[in-house]
mmCIF file with all atom_site columns, C-alpha atoms in Angstrom:
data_model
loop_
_atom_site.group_PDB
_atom_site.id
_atom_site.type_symbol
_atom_site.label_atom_id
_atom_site.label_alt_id
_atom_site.label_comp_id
_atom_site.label_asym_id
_atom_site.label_entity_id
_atom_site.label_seq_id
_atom_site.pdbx_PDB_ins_code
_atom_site.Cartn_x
_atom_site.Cartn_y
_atom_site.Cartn_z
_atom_site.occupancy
_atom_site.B_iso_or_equiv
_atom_site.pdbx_formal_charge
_atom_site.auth_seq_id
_atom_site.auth_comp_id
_atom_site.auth_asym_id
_atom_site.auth_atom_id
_atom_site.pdbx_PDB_model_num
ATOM 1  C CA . UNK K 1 1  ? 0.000   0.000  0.000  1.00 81.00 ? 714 UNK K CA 1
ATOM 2  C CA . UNK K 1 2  ? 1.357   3.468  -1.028 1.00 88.00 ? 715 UNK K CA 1
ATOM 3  C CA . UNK K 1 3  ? 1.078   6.412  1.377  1.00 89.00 ? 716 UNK K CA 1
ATOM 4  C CA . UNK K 1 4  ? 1.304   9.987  1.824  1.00 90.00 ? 717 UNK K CA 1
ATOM 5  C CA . UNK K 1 5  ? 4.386   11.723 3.741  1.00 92.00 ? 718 UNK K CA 1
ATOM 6  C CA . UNK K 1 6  ? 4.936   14.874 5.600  1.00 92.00 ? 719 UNK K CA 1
ATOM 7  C CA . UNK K 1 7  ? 8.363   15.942 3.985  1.00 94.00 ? 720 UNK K CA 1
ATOM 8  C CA . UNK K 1 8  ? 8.054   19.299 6.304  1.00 94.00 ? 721 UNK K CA 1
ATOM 9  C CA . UNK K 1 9  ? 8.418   16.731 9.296  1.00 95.00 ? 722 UNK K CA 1
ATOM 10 C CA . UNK K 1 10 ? 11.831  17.378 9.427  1.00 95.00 ? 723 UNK K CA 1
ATOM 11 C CA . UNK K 1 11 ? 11.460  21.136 9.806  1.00 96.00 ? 724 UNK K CA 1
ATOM 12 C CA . UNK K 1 12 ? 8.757   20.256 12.422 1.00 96.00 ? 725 UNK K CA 1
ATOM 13 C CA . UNK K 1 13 ? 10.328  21.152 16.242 1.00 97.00 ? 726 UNK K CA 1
ATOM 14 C CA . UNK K 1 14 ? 8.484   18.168 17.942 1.00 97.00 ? 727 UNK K CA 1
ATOM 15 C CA . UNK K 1 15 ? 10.079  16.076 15.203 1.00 97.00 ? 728 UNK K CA 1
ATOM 16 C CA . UNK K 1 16 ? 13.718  17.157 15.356 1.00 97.00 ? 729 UNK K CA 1
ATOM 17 C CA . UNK K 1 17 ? 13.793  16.985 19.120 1.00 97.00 ? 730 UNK K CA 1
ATOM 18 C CA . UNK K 1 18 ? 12.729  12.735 18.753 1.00 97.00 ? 731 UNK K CA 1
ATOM 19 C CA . UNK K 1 19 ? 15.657  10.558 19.882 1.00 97.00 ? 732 UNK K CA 1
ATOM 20 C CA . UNK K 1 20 ? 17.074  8.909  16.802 1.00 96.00 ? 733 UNK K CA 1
ATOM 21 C CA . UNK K 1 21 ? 14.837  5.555  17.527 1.00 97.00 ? 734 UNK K CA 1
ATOM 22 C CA . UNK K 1 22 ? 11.997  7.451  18.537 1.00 98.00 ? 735 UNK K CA 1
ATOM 23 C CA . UNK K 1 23 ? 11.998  9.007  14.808 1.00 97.00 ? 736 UNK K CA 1
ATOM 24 C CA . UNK K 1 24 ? 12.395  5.627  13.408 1.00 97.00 ? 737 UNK K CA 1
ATOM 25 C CA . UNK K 1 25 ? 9.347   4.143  15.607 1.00 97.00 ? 738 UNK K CA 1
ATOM 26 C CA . UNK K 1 26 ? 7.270   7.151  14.529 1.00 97.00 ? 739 UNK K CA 1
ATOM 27 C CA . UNK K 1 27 ? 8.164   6.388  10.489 1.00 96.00 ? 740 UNK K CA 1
ATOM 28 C CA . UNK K 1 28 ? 7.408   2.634  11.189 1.00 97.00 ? 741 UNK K CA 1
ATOM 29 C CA . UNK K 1 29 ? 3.766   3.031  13.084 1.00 97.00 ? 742 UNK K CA 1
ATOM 30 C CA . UNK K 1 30 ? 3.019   5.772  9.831  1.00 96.00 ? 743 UNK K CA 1
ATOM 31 C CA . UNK K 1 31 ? 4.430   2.474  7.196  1.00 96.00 ? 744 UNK K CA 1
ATOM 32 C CA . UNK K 1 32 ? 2.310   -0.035 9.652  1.00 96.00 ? 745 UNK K CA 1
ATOM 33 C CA . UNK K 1 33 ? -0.223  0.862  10.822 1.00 96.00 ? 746 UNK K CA 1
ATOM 34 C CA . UNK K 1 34 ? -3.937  0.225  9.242  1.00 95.00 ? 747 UNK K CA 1
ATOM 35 C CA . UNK K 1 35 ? -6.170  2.535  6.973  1.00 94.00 ? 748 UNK K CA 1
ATOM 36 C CA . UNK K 1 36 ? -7.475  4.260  9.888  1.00 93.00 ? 749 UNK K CA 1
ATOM 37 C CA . UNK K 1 37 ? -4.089  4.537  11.887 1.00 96.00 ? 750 UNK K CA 1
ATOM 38 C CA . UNK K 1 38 ? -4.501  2.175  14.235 1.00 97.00 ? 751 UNK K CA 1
ATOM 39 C CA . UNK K 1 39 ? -1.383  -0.021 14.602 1.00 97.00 ? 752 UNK K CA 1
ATOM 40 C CA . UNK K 1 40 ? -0.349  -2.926 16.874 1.00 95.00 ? 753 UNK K CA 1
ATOM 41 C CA . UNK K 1 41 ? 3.710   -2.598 18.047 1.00 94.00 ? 754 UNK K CA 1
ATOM 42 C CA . UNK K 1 42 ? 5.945   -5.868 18.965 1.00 93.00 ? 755 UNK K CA 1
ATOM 43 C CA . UNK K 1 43 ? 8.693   -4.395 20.075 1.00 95.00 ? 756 UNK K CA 1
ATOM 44 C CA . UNK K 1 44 ? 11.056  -6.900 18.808 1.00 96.00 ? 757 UNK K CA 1
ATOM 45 C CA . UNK K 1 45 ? 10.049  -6.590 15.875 1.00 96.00 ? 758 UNK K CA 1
ATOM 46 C CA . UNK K 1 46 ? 10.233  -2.894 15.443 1.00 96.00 ? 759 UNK K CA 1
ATOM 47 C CA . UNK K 1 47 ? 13.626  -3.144 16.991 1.00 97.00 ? 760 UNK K CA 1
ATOM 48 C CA . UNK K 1 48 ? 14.989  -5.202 14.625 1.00 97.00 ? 761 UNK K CA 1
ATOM 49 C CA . UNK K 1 49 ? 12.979  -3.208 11.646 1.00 96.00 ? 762 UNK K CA 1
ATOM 50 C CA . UNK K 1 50 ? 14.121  -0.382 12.724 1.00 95.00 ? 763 UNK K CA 1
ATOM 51 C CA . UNK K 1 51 ? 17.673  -1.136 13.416 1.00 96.00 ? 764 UNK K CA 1
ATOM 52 C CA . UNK K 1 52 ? 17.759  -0.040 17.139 1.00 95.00 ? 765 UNK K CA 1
ATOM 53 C CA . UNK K 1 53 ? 16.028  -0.803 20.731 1.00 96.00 ? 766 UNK K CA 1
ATOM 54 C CA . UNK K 1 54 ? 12.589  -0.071 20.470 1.00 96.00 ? 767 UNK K CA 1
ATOM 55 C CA . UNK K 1 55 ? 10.638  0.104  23.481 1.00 95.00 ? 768 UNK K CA 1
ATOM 56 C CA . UNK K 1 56 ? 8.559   1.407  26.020 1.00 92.00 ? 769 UNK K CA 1
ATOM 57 C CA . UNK K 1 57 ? 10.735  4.347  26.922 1.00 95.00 ? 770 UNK K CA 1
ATOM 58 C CA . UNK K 1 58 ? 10.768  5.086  23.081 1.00 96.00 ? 771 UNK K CA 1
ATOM 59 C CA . UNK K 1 59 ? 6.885   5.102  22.883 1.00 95.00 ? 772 UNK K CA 1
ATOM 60 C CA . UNK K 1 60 ? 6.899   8.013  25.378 1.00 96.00 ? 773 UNK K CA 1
ATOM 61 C CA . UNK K 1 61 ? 8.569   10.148 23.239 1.00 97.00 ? 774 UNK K CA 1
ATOM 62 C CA . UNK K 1 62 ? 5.561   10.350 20.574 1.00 97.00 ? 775 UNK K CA 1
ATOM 63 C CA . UNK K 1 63 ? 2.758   9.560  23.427 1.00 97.00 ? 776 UNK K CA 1
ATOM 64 C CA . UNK K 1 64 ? 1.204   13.433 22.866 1.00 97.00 ? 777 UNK K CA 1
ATOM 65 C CA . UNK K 1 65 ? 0.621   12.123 18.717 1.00 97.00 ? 778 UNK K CA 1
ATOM 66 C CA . UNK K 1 66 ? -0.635  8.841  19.292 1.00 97.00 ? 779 UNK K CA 1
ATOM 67 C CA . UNK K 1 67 ? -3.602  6.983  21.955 1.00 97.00 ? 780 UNK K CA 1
ATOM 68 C CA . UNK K 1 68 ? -3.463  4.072  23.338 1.00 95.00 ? 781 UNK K CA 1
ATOM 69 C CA . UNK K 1 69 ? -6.137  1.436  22.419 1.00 95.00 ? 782 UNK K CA 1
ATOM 70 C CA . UNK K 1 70 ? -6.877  -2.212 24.208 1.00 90.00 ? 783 UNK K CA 1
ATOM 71 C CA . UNK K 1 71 ? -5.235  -4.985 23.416 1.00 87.00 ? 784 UNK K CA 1
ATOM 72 C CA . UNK K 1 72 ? -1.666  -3.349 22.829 1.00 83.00 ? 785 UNK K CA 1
ATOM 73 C CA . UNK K 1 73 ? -2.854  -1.004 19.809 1.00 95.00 ? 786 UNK K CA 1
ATOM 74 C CA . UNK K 1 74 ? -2.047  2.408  19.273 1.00 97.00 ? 787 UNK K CA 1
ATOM 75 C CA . UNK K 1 75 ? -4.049  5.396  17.389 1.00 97.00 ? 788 UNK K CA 1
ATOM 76 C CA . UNK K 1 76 ? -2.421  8.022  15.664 1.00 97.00 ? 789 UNK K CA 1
ATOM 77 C CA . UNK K 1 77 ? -5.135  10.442 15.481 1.00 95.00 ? 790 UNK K CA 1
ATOM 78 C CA . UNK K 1 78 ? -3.897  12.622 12.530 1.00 93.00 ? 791 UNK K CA 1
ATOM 79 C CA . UNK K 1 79 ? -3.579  9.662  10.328 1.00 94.00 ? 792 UNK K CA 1
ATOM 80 C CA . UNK K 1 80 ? -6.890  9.931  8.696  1.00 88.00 ? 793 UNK K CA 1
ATOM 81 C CA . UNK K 1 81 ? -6.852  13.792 7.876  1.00 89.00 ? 794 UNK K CA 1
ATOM 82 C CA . UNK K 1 82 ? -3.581  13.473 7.060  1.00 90.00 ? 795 UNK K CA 1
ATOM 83 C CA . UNK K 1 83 ? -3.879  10.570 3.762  1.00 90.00 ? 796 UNK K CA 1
ATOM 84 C CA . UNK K 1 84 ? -7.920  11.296 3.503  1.00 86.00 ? 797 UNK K CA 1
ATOM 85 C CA . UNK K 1 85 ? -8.515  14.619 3.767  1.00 84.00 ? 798 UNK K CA 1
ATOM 86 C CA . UNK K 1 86 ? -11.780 15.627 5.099  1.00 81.00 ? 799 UNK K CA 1
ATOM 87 C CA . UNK K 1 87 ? -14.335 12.598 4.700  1.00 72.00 ? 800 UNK K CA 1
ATOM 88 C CA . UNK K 1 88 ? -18.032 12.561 3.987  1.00 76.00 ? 801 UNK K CA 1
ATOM 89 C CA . UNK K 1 89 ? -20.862 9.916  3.945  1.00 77.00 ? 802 UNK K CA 1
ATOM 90 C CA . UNK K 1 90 ? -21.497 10.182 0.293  1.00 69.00 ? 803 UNK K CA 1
#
């Protein structure tokens, strides 16, 4: 599945001050999650995707973009507007 990216995140201050993994984590929730932004992490998995330690610790760094669901899911609530644009029922 193709997707949309912000190329201004890099100019974006909440961005730049991410920890090098928590900038990787971010990029890999946007790749995996689901149509809706809603994404399940293994952390072992998303270590060795992204190359580094993924963890807990890590998620905190992005907690004020993203909610956390049951069952071990996370929302990223700006995913929708973001690819979608503003949706309708028709």
């Amino acid at each position: 599945m193709k997707r949309f990216t912000d190329t201004d995140k890099w100019t974006d201050p909440w961005f730049r001050k991410l920890s090098s993994s928590a900038k990787q984590l971010w990029g890999y929730m946007l790749d995996q999650c689901d149509k809706v932004g809603l994404v399940e992490i293994d952390f072992e998995l998303a270590s060795s995707d992204c190359g580094q330690k993924i963890t807990e610790k890590t998620m905190l760094e992005i907690s004020s973009r993203i909610e956390v669901c049951e069952g071990g899911k996370y929302f990223i609530p700006k995913f929708i507007h973001f690819q979608y644009g503003k949706l309708s029922h028709s």
